[in-house]
Coordinates of C-alpha atoms in Angstrom, one line a residue:
X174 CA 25.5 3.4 22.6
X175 CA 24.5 1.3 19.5
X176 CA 23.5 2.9 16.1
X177 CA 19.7 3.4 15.6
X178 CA 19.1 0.7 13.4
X179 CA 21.0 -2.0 15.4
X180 CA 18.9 -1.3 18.6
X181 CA 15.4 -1.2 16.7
X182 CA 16.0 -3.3 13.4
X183 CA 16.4 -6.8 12.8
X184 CA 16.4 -8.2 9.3
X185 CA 17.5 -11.6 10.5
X186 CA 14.1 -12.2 11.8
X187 CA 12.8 -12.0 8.6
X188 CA 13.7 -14.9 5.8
X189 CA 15.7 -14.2 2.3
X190 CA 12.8 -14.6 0.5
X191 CA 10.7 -12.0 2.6
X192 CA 10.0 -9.9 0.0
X193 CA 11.4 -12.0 -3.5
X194 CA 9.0 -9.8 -5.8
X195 CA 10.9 -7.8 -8.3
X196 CA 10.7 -4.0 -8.0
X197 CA 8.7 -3.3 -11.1
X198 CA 5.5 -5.5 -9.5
X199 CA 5.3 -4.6 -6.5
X200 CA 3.5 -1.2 -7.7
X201 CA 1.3 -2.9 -10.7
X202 CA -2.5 -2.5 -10.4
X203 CA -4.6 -5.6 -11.3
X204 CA -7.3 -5.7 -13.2
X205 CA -9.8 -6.1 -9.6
X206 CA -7.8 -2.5 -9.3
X207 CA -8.2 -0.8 -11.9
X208 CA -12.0 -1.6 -11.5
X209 CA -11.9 -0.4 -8.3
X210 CA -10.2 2.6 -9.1
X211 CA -12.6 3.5 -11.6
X212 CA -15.8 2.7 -9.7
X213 CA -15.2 4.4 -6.6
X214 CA -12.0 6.2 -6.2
X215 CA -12.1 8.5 -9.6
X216 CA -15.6 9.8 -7.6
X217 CA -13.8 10.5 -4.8
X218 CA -10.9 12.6 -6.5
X219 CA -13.7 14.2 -8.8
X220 CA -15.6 15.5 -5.5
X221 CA -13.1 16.1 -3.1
X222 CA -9.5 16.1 -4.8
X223 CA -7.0 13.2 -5.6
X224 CA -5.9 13.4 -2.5
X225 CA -8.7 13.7 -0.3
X226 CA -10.0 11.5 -2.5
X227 CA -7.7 9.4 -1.6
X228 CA -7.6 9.3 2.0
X229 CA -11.2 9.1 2.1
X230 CA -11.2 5.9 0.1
X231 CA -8.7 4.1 2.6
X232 CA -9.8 5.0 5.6
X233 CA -13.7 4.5 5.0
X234 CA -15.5 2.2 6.5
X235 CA -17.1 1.1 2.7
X236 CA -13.7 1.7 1.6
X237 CA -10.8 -1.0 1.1
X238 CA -10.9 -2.1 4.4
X239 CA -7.6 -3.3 4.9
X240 CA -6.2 -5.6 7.6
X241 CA -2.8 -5.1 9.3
X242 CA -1.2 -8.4 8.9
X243 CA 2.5 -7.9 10.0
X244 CA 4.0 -11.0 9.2
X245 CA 3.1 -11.0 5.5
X246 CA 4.1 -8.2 2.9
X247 CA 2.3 -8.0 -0.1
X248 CA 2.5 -6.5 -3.8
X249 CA -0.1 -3.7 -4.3
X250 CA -2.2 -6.2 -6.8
X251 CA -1.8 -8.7 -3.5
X252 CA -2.7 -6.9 -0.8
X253 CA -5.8 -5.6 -2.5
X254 CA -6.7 -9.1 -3.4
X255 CA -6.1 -10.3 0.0
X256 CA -6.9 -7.5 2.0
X257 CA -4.5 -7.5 4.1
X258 CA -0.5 -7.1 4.6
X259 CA 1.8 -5.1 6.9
X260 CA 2.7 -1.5 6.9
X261 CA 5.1 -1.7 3.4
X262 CA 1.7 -3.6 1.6
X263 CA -0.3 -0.4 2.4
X264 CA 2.2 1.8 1.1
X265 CA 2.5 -0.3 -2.1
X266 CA -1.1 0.1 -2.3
X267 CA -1.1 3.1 -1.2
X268 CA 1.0 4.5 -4.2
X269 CA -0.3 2.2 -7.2
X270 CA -3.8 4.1 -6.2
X271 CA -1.6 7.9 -6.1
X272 CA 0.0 6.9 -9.4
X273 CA -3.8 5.9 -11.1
X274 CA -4.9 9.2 -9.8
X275 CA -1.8 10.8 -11.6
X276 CA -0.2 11.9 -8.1
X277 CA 3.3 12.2 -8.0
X278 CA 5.0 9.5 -5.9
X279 CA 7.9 9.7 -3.9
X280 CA 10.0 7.6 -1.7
X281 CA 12.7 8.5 0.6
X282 CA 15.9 6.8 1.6
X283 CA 17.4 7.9 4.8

């Protein structure tokens, strides 16, 4: 039987320049952002925790209201901009908002 990732991955579907972005910007918040950050998520964390805080912001209906676009992968600053990107975008947005909030972030390799 084939290894995991050769039965369920395949990069060649994707170009070279899929994700061209250098590593440092893909986390960078914009200025729209930090705005955002300050005028609705800090409330959130302040009532209910970073976390929840957190959560509560992205899955709200008044929230970011992200789409799921899978053929597109954003930067954090893009995605919120945009409003949309696949499931790597969201985590990249997903983290820049964790690291405003001063929430350790984390990523695993396996």
């Amino acid at each position: 039987m084939a290894p995991l990732s050769a039965r369920y991955l395949n990069d060649e579907r994707f170009g070279n320049d899929a994700f061209a972005t250098p590593g440092e910007t893909i986390f960078q918040a914009s200025t729209e952002m930090r705005v955002f950050v300050a005028a609705k998520l800090r409330r959130q964390a302040v009532l209910f925790g970073p976390i929840t805080g957190l959560t509560r912001v992205l899955n709200d209906e008044s929230g970011l209201r992200l789409r799921y676009l899978p053929e597109v992968t954003r930067t954090a600053a893009e995605a919120f901009a945009h409003g949309d990107g696949d499931c790597l975008s969201f985590v990249l947005i997903t983290a820049a908002f964790a690291d405003m909030l001063g929430l350790r972030v984390e990523f695993s390799v396996s």
